[in-house]
Short mmCIF file of C-alpha atoms and ligand atoms in Angstrom, two decimals:
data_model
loop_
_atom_site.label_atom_id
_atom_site.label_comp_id
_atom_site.label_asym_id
_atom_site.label_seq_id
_atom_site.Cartn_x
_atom_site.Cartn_y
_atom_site.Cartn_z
CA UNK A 1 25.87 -0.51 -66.31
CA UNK A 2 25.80 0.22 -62.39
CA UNK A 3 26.88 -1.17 -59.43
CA UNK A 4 24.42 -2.61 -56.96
CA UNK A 5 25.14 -3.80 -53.59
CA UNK A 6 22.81 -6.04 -51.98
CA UNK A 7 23.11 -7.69 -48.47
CA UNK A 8 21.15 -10.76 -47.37
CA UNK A 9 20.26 -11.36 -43.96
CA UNK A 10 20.68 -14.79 -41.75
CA UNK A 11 17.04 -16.01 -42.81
CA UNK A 12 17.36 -14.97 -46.21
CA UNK A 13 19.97 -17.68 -46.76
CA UNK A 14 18.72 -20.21 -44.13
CA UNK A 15 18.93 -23.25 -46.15
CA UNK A 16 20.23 -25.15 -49.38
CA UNK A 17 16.10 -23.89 -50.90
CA UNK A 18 16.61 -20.04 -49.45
CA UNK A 19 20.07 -19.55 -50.89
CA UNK A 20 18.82 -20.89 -54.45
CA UNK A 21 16.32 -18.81 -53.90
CA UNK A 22 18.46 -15.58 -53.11
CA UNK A 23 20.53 -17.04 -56.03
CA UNK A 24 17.94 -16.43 -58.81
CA UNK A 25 17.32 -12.95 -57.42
CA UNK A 26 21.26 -12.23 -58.12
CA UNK A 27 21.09 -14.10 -61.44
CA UNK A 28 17.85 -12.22 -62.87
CA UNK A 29 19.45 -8.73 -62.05
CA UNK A 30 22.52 -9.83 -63.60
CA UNK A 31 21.24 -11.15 -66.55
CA UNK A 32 19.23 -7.49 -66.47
CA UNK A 33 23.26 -6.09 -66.76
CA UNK A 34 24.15 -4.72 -63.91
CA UNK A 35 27.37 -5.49 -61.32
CA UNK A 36 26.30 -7.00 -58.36
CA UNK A 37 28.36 -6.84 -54.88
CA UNK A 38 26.34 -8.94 -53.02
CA UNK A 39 26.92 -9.02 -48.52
CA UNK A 40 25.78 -12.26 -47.06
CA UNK A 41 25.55 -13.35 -43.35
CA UNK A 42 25.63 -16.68 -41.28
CA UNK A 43 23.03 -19.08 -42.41
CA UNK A 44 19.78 -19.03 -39.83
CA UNK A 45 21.17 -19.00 -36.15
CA UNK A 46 24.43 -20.41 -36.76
CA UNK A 47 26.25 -17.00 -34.82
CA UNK A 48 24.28 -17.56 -31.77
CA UNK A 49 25.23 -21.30 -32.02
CA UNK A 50 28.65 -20.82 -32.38
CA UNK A 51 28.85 -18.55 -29.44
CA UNK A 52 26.67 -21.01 -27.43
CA UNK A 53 29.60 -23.46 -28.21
CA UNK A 54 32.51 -21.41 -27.10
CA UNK A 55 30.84 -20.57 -23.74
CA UNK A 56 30.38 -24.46 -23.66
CA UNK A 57 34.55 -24.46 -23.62
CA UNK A 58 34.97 -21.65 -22.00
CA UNK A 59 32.93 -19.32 -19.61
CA UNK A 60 35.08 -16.14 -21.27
CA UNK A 61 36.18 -17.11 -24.36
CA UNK A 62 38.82 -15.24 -25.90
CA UNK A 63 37.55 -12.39 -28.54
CA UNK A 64 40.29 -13.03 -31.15
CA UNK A 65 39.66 -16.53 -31.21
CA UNK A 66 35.56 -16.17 -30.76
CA UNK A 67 36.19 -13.62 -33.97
CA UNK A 68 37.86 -16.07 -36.05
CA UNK A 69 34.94 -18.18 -34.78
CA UNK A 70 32.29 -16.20 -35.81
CA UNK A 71 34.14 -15.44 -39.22
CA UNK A 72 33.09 -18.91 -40.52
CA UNK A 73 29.32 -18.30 -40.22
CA UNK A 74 29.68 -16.10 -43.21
CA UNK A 75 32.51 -18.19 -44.93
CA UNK A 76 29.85 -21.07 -45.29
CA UNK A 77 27.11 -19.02 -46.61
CA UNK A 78 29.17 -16.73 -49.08
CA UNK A 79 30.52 -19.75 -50.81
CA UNK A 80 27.51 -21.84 -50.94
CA UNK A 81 25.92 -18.56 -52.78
CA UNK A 82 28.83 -18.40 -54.96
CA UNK A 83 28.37 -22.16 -55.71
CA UNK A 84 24.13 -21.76 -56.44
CA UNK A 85 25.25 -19.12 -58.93
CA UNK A 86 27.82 -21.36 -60.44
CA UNK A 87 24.75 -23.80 -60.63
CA UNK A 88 22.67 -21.24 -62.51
CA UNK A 89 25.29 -20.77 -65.01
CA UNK A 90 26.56 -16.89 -63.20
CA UNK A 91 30.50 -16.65 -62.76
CA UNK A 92 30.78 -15.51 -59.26
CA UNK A 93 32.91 -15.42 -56.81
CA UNK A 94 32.96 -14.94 -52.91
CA UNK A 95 35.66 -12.79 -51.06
CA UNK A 96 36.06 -13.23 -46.90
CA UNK A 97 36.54 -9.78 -45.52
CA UNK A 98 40.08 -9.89 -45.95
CA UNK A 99 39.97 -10.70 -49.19
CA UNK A 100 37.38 -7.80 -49.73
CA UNK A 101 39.78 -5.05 -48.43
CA UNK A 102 37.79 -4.91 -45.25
CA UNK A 103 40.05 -3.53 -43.24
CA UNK A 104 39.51 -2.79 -38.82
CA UNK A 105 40.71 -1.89 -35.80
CA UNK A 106 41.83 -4.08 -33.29
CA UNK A 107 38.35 -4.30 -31.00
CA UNK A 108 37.55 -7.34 -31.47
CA UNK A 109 33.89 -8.19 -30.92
CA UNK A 110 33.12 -4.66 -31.90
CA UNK A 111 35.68 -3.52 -34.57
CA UNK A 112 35.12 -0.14 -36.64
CA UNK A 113 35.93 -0.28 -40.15
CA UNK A 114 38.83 2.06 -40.97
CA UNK A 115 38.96 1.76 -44.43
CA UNK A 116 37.95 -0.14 -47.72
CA UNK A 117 40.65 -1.37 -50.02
CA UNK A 118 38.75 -2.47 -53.10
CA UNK A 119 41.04 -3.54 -55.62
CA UNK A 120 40.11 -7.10 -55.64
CA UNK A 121 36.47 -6.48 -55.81
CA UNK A 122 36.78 -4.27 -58.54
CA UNK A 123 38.75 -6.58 -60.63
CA UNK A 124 36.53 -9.17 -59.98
CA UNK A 125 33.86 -7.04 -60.79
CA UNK A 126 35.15 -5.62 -64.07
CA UNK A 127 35.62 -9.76 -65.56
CA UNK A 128 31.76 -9.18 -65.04
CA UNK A 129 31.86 -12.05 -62.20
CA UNK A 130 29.17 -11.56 -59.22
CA UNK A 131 30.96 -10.53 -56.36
CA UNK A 132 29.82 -12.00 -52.78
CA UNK A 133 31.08 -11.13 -49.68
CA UNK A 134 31.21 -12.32 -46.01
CA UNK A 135 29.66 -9.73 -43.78
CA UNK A 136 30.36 -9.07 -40.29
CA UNK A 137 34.22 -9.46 -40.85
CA UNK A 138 37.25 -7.24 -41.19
CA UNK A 139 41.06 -7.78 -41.00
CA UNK A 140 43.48 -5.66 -38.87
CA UNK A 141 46.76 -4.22 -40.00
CA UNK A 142 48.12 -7.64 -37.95
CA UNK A 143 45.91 -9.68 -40.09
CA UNK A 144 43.98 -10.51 -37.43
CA UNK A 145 40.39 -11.65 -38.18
CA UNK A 146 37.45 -8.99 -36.59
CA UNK A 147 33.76 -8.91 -36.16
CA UNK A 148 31.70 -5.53 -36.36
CA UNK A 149 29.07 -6.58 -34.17
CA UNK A 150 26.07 -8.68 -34.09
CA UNK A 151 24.79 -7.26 -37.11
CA UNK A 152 27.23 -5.59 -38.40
CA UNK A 153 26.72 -7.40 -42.36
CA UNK A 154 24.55 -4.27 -42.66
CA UNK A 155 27.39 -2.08 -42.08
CA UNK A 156 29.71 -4.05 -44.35
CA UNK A 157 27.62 -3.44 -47.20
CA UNK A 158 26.90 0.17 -46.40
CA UNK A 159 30.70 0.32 -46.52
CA UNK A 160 31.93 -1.56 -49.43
CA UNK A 161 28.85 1.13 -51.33
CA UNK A 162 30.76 3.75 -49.97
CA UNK A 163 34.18 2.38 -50.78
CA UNK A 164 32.68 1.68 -54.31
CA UNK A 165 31.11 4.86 -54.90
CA UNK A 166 27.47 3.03 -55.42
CA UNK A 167 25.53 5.48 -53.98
CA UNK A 168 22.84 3.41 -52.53
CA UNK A 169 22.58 -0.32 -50.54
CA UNK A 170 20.04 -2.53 -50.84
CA UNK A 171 19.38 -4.27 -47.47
CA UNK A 172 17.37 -7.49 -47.54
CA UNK A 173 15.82 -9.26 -44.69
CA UNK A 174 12.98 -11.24 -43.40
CA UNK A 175 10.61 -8.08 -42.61
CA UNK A 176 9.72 -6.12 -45.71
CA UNK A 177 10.59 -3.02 -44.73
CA UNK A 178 11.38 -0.63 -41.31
CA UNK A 179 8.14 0.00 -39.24
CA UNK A 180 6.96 2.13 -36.74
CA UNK A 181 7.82 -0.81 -33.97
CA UNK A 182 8.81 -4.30 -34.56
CA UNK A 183 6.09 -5.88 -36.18
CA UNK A 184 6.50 -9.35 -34.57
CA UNK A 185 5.43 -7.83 -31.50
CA UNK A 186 2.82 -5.18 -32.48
CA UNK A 187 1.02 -6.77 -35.21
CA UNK A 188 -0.54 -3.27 -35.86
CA UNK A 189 2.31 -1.54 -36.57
CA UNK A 190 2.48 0.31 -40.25
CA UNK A 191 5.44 0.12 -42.49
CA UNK A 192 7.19 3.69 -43.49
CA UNK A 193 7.44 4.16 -46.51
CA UNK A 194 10.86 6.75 -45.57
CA UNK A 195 12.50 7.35 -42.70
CA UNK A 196 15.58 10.34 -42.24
CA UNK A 197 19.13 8.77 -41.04
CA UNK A 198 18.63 11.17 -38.39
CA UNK A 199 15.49 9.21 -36.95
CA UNK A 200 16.29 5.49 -37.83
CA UNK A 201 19.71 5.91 -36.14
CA UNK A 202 18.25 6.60 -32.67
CA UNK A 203 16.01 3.68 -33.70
CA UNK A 204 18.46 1.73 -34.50
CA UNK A 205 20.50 2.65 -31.10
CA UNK A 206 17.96 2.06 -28.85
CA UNK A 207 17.28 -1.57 -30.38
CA UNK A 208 15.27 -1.88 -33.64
CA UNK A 209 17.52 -4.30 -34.88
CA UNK A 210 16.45 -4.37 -38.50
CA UNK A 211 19.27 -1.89 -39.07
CA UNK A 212 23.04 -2.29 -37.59
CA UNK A 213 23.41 1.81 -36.19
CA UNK A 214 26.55 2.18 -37.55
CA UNK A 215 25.53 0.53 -40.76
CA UNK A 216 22.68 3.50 -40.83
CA UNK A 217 25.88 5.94 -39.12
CA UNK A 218 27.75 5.56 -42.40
CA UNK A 219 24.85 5.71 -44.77
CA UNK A 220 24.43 8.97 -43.49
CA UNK A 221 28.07 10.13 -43.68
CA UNK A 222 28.69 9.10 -47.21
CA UNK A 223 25.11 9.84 -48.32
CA UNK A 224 24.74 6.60 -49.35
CA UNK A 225 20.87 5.57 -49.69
CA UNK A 226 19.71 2.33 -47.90
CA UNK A 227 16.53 0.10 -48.89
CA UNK A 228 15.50 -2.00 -46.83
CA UNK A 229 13.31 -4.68 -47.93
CA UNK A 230 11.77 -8.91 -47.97
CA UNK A 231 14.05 -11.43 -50.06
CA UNK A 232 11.21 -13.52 -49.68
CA UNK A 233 8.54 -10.62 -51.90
CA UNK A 234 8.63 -8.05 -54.34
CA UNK A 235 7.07 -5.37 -52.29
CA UNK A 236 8.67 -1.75 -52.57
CA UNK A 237 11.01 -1.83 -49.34
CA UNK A 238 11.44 1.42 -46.80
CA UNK A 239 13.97 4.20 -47.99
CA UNK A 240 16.24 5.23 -45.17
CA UNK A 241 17.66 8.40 -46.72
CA UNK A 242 18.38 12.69 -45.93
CA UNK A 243 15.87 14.47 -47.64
CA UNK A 244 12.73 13.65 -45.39
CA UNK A 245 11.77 16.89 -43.82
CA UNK A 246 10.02 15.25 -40.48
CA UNK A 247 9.29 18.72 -38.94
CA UNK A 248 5.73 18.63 -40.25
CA UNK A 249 4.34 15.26 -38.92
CA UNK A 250 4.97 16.53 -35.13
CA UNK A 251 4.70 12.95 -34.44
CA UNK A 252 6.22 10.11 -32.93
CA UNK A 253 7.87 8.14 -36.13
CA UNK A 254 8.88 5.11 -34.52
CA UNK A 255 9.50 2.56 -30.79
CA UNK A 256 12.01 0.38 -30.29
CA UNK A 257 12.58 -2.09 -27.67
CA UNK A 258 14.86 -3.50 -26.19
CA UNK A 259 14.78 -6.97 -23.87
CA UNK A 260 18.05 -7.25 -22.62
CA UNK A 261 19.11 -4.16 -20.16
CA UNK A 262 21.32 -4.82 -16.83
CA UNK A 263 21.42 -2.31 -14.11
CA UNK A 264 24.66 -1.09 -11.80
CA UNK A 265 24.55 0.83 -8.77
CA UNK A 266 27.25 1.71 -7.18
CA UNK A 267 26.04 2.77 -3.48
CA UNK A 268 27.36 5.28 -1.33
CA UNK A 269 30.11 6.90 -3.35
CA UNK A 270 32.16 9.91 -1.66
CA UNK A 271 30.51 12.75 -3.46
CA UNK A 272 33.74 14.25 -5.07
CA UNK A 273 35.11 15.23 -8.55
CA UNK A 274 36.37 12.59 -10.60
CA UNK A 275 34.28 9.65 -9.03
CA UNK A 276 32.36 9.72 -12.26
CA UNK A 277 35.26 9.79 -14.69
CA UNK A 278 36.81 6.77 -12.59
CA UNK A 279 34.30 4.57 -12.72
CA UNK A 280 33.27 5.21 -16.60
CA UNK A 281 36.59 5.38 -17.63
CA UNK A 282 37.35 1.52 -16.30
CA UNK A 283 34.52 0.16 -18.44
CA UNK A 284 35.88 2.12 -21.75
CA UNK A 285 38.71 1.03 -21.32
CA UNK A 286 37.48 -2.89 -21.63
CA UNK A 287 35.16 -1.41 -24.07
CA UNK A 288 31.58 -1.84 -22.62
CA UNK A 289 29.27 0.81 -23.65
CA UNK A 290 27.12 2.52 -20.89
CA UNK A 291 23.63 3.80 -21.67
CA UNK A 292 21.66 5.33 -19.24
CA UNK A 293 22.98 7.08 -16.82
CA UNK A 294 21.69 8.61 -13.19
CA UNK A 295 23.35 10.08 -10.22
CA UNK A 296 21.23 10.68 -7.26
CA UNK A 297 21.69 14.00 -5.77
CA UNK A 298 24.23 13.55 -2.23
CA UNK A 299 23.14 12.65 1.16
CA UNK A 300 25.71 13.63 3.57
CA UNK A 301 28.32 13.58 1.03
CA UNK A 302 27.49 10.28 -0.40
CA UNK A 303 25.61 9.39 -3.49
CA UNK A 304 24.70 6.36 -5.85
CA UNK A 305 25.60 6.11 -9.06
CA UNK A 306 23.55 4.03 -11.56
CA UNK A 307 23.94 2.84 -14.91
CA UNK A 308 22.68 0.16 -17.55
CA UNK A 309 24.38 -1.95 -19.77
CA UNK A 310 23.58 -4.64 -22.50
CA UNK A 311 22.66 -7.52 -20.05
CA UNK A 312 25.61 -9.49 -22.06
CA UNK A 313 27.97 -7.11 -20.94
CA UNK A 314 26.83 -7.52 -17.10
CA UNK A 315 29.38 -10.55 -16.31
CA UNK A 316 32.26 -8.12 -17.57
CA UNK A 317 31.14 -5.41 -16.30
CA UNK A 318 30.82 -6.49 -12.56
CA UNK A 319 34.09 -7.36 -12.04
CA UNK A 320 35.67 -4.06 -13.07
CA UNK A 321 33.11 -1.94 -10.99
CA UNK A 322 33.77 -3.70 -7.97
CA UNK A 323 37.57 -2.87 -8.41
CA UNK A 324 36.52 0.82 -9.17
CA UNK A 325 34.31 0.78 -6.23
CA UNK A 326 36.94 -0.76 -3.94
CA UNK A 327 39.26 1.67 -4.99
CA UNK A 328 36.82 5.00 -4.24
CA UNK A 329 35.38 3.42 -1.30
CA UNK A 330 32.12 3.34 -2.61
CA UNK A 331 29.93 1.17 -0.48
CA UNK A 332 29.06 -1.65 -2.70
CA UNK A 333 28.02 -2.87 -6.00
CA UNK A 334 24.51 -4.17 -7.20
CA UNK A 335 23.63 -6.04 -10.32
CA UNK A 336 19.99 -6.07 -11.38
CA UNK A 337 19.22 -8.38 -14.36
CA UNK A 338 15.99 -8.87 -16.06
CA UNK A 339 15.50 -5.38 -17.25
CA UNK A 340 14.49 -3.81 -20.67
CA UNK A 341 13.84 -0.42 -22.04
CA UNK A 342 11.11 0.83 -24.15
CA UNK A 343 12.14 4.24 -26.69
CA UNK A 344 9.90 6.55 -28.56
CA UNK A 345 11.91 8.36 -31.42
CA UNK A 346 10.57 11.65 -33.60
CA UNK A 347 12.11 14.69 -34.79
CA UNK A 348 8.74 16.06 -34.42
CA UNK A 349 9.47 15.99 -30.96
CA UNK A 350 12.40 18.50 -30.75
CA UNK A 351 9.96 21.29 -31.18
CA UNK A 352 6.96 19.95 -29.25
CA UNK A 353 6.08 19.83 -25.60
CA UNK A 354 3.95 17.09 -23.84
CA UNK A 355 5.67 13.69 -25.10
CA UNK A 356 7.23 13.02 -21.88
CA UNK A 357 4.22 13.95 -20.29
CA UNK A 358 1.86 11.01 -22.49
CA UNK A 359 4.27 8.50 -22.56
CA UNK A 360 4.80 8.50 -18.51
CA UNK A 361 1.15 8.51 -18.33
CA UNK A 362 0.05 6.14 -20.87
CA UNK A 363 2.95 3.59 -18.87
CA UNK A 364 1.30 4.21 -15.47
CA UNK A 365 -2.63 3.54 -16.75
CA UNK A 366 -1.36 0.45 -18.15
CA UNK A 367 0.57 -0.64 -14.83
CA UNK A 368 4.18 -0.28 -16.17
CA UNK A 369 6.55 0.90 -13.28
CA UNK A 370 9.52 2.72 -14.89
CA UNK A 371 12.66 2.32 -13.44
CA UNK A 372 15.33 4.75 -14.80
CA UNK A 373 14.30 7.31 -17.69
CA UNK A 374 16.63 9.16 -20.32
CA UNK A 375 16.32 11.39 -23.14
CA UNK A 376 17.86 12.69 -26.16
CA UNK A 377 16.81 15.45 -28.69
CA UNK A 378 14.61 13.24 -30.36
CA UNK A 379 13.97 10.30 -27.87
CA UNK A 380 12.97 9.17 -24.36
CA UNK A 381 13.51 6.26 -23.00
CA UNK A 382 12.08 4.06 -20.21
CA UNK A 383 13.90 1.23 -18.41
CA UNK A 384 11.02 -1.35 -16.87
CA UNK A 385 11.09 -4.84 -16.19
CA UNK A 386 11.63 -6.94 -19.03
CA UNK A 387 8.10 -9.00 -18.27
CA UNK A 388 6.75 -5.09 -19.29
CA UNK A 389 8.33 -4.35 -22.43
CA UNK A 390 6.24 -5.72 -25.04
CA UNK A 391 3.01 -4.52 -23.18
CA UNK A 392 4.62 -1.07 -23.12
CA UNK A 393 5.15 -1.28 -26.30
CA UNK A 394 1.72 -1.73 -27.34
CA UNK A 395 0.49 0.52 -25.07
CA UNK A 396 3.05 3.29 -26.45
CA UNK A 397 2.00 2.75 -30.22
CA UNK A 398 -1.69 2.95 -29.63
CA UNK A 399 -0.99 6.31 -27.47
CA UNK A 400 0.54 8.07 -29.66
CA UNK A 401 -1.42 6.95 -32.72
CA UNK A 402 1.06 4.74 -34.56
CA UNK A 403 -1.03 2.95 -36.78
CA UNK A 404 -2.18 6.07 -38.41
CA UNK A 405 0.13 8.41 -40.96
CA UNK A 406 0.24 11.83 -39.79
CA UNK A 407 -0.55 13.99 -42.16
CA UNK A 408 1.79 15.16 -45.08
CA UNK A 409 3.50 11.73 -43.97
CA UNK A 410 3.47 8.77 -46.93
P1 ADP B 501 18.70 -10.07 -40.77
O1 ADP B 501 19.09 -11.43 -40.31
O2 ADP B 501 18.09 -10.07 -42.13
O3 ADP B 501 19.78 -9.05 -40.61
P2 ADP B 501 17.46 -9.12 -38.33
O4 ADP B 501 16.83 -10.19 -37.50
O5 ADP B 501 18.77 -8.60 -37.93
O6 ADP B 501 17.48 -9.65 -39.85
O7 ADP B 501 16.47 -7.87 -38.48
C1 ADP B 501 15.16 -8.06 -38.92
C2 ADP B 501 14.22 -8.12 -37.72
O8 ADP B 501 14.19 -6.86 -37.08
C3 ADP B 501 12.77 -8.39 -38.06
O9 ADP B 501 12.52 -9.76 -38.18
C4 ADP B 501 12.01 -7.72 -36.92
O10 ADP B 501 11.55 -8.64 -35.97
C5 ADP B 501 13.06 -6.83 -36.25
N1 ADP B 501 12.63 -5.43 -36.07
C6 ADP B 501 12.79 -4.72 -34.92
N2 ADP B 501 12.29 -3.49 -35.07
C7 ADP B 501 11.82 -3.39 -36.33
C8 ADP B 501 11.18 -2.34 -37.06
N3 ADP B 501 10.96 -1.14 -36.52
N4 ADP B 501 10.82 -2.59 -38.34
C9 ADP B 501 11.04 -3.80 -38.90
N5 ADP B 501 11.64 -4.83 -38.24
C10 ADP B 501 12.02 -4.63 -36.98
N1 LIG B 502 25.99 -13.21 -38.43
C1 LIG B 502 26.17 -12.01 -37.65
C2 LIG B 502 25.13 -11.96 -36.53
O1 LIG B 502 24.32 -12.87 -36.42
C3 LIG B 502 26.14 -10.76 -38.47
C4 LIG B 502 24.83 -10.43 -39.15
O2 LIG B 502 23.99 -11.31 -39.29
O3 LIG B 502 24.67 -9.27 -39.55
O4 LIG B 502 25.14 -11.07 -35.75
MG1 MG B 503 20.51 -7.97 -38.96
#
């Protein structure tokens, strides 16, 4: 008998017909003998809702109560799978994350999981019950209710595998598999059959959200193998595992995008050490992540520091720079909304020269002005206007030839 750990995604359990649905896919591989674990998330939309309602209350909502908000999204769906089982004659049971052993840190909003406590799952599992559990949620040591994310079921199940020793996650969705760019956007773009952890991590950074990163971070730490694949077919899903050796395709493997990028500058900072550290260190500290970062070179001792954020973070992220600013007499503080970044990822391109090179060009013939640019060992990313994203994006896959396999690729 073996363990398999499956996690549905919001669309997979929509509705009353979708979760009977998902419920006859548990019941046949049960049936087949094997333990199921089974990772649900919020029915449809119903996280996006419930935030929309908080910041109908309140314009900054508290993030231990808009956790314990959240939480419910995935109460409702794990026990209405539990129940369809029940209805199909499988003893199951569902588990919140507390009851699962999930156990966090205190960030709420964006809590790391520091460790899996399994005991209860594994008892359930042994009275040969289907185990389902609430993704996206985590207790603290204070028993404090925490979210991983938007996302973040993926990493729950990548975890509890880990925790269980399953060796593999099955990750099910409403796409049937990872492709070289989102396919709702690029209607040409070609399903991989395998992709390293290496590659869909930086995919998964820069905004492919068919993957949570960390869920894909994990995967890759405890060698777990993750499948992603339709709950809606039965076609063979994409393998996101370690033993794809990229270095042959020389190729681009993947693009995401990503529609929702703010911009800071900070103008006319005293050019002096430390200004940096000051100013980043503020927005750890209320735990907003920075991405791209650029410092113009000084002008009479002054220069301007700018850097993006997730354009949900702007409102938070505002306030705290203009204190920083005040503080190192910077000049002022300007917020640019409206932005988005476009990403190519490839280890082929670690060993390559001339990617940089096609993908500026390729932006420019098709019109695209790019407004910051950054780069990692295997990436390079654009900011341009959000209005250019999805045109870049087309424009980037037919450039670089993503719609055919490179040779030696499958
Ligand atoms: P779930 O609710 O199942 O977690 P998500 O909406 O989080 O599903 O992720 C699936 C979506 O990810 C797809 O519907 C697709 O639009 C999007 N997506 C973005 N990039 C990719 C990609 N490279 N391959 C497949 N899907 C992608
Ligand atoms: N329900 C959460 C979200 O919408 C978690 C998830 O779906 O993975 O972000
Ligand atoms: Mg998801």
């Amino acid at each position: 008998m073996s363990l398999i750990v499956q996690k549905y995604g919001g669309t997979s359990v929509a509705d009353a017909e979708r979760i009977r649905s998902v419920a006859a896919r548990i019941a046949a591989r049960h049936r087949a003998g094997d333990q199921l674990l089974v990772v649900v998330s919020a029915m449809g939309d119903t996280t996006d809702r419930l935030q929309a309602l908080a910041r109908e209350i309140s314009e900054h909502p508290e993030a231990r109560e808009l956790d314990l908000l959240f939480s419910t999204g995935e109460t409702v769906s794990m026990t209405l799978l539990a129940m369809a089982l029940h209805a199909l004659d499988v003893e199951a049971v569902s588990l919140s994350g507390a009851q699962a052993g999930l156990r966090t840190d205190t960030t709420h909003g964006q809590a790391r999981i520091v460790k899996v406590a399994p005991e209860r799952i594994q008892q359930e599992l042994e009275r040969g019950r289907v185990v389902i559990v609430a993704g996206f949620q985590g207790i603290t040591e204070e028993l404090d209710v925490t979210t991983l994310g938007r996302g973040g079921s993926d990493t729950t199940a990548v975890a509890l595998a880990a925790g269980l020793g399953a060796g593999r996650c099955e990750i099910y969705t409403d796409v049937d598999g990872v492709y070289t760019a989102d396919p709702r956007v690029e209607p040409k773009a070609r399903k991989l059959r395998d992709i390293s952890y290496e590659e869909m991590l930086e995919l998964a950074a820069v905004g492919a959200k068919v993957l949570h990163p960390r869920a894909v971070e994990l995967g890759a730490v405890y060698g777990i193998e993750i499948v992603v694949a339709s709950s809606f077919t039965e076609e063979p899903g994409t393998l996101i595992h370690g033993g794809v050796t990229m270095e042959q395709f020389n190729k681009v493997r993947g693009i995401a995008h990503d529609l929702d990028v703010a911009k800071v500058t900070v103008r006319a900072v005293p050019d002096q050490p430390g200004i940096a550290a000051t100013i980043f260190e503020a927005l750890a500290e209320h735990q907003i992540s920075v991405d791209t970062i650029v410092q113009n070179a000084s002008v009479e001792r002054l220069t301007d520091v700018t850097f993006t954020v997730a354009g949900d973070d702007l409102r938070k992220a505002t306030p705290i720079v203009e204190q920083v600013a005040k503080k190192i007499r910077a000049a002022e503080v300007v917020a640019e909304e409206g932005l988005g970044k476009i990403s190519i990822v490839g280890t082929g391109m670690q060993t390559a020269p001339g990617y940089a090179a096609r993908m500026f060009r390729a932006l420019s013939d098709a019109g695209i002005n790019i407004d910051m640019i950054s780069t990692g060992e295997i990436r390079i990313t654009c900011i341009v206007h959000r209005s250019d994203v999805e045109d870049a994006l087309r424009t980037l896959h037919k450039t670089f030839e993503l719609e055919k396999a490179a040779a030696g690729e499958l």
